[in-house]
CSV table of C-alpha atoms in Angstrom, one decimal:
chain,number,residue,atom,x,y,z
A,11,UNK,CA,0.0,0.0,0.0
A,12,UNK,CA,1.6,3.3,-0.9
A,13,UNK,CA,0.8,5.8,1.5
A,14,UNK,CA,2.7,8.5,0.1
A,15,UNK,CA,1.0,12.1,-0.5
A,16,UNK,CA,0.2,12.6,-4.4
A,17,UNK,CA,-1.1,16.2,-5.5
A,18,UNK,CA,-3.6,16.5,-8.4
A,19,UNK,CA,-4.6,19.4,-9.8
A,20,UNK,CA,-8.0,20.2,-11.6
A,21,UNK,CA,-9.4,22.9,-13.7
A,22,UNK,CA,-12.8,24.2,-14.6
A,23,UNK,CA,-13.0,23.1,-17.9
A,24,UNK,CA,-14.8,26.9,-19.3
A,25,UNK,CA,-17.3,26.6,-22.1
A,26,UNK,CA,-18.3,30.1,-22.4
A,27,UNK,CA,-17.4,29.8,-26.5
A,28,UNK,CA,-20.5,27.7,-26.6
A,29,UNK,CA,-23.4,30.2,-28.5
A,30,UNK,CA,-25.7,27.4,-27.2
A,31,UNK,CA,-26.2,24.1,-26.0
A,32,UNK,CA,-27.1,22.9,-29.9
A,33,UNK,CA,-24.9,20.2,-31.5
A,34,UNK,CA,-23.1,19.5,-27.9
A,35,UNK,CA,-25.5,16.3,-27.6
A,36,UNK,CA,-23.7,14.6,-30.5
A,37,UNK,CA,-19.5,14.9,-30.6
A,38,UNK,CA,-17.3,13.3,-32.2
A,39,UNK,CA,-14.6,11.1,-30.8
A,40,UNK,CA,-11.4,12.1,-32.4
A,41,UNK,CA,-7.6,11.5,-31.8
A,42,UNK,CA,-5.7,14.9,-31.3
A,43,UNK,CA,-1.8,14.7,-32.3
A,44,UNK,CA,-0.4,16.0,-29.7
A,45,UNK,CA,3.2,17.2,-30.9
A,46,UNK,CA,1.4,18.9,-33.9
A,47,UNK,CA,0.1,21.7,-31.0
A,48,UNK,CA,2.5,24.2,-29.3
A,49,UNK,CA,2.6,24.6,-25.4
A,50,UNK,CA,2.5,28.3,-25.1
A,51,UNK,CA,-0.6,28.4,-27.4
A,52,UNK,CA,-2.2,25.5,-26.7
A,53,UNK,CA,-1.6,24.1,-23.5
A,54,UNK,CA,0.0,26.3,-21.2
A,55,UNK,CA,-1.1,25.1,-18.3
A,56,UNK,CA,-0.9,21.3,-19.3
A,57,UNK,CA,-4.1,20.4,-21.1
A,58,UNK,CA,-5.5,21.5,-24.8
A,59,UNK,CA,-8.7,23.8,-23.8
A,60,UNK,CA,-11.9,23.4,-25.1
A,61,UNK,CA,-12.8,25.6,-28.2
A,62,UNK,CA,-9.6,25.3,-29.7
A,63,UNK,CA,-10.6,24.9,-33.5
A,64,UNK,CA,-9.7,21.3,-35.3
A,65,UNK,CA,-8.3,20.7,-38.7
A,66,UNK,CA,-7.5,17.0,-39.6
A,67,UNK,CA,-4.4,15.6,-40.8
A,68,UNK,CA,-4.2,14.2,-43.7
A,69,UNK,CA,-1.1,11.1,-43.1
A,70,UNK,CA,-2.2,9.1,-40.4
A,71,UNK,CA,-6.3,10.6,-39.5
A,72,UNK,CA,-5.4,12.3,-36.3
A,73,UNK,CA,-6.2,15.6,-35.6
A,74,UNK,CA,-4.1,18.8,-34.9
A,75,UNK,CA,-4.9,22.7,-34.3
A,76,UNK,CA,-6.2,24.5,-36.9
A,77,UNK,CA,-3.6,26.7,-39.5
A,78,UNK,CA,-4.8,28.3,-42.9
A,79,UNK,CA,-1.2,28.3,-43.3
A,80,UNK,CA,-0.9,24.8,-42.8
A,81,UNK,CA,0.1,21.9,-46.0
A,82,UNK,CA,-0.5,18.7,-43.9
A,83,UNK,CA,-4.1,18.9,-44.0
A,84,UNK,CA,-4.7,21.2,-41.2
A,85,UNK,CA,-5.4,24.2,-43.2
A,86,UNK,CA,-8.9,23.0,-43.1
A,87,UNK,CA,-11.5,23.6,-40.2
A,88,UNK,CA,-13.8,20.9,-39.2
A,89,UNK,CA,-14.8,21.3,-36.0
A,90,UNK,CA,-13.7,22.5,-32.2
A,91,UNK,CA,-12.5,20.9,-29.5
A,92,UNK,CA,-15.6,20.3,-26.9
A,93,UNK,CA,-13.8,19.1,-23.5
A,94,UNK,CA,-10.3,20.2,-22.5
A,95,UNK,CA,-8.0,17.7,-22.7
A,96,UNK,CA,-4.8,16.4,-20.5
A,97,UNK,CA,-1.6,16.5,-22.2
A,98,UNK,CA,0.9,16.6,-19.0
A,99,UNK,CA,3.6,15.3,-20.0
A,100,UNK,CA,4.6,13.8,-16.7
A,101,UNK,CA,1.3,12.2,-16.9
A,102,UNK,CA,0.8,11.3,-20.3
A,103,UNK,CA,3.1,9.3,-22.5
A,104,UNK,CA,2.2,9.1,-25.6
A,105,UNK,CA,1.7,12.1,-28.3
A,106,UNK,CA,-1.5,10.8,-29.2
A,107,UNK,CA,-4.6,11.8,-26.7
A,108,UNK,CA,-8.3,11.0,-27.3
A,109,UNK,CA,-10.3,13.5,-27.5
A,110,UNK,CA,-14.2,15.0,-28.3
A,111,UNK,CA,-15.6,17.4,-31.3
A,112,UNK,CA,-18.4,19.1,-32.0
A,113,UNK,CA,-18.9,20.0,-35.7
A,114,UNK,CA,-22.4,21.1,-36.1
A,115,UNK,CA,-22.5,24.3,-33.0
A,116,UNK,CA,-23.3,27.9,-32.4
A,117,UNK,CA,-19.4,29.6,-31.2
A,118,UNK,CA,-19.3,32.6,-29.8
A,119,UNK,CA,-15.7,33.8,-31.6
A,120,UNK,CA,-14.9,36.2,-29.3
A,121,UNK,CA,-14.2,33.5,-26.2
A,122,UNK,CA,-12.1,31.2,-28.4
A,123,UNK,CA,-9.1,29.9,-26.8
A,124,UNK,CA,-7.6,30.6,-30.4
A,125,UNK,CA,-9.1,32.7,-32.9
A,126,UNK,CA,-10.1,31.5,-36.5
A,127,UNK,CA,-10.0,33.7,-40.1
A,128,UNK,CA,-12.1,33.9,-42.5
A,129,UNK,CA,-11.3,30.8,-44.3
A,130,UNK,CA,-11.8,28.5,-41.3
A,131,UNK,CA,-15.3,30.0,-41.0
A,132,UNK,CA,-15.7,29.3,-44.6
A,133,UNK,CA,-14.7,25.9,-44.2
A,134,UNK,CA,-17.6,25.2,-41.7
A,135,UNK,CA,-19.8,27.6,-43.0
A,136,UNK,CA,-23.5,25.8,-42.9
A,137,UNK,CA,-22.6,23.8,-40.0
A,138,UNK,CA,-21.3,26.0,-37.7
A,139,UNK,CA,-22.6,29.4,-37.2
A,140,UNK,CA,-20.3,32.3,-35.4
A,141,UNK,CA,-22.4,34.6,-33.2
């Protein structure tokens, strides 16, 4: 029996991007790539927040932050990140993390984590409407 004193941290995982509750009944369980996100942007504080916005790459199906700029696939939005994720790396291993995303949503684009152009919009236009 290990009796030794462990410290775990939590963190209120904040929604407020959410324009509504619409669409958050049905996400989609993804695989996020984690080395393809960058610490000071993305996870700070140790886990990817929710609301960061998606793009899928193209070798291998995982999924990775949005970037217009992008060539791998990414440059594409198709969706947001619905529940913050843990990416610690003294508590995760690997650079792969599962993950949830809701594609069909009302955002409020002003409380993104990270904010998306014109041409993400574009790319999610019809499913995804920016309040």
């Amino acid at each position: 029996m290990d009796l030794n004193l462990k410290v775990e941290s939590f963190t209120q995982d904040r929604r407020d991007w959410l324009g509504s509750a619409h669409g958050t009944d049905a996400p989609v369980s993804i695989t996020l790539d984690v080395s393809k996100f960058t610490k000071n942007t993305h996870y700070p504080d140790g886990y990817l927040k929710s609301g960061i916005p998606l793009g899928k790459v193209t070798s291998g199906g995982k999924y990775g932050p949005y970037d217009d700029a992008a060539s791998d696939g990414r440059q594409t939005l198709v969706g947001f990140l619905f529940t913050a994720v843990d990416v610690d790396a003294r508590k995760v291993a690997s650079t792969s993390v599962v993950g949830s995303m809701l594609i069909h949503c009302f955002i409020r684009t002003d409380k993104l984590p990270v904010a998306v152009d014109a041409n993400g919009k574009a790319d999610v236009a019809g499913r995804v409407i920016f309040v």
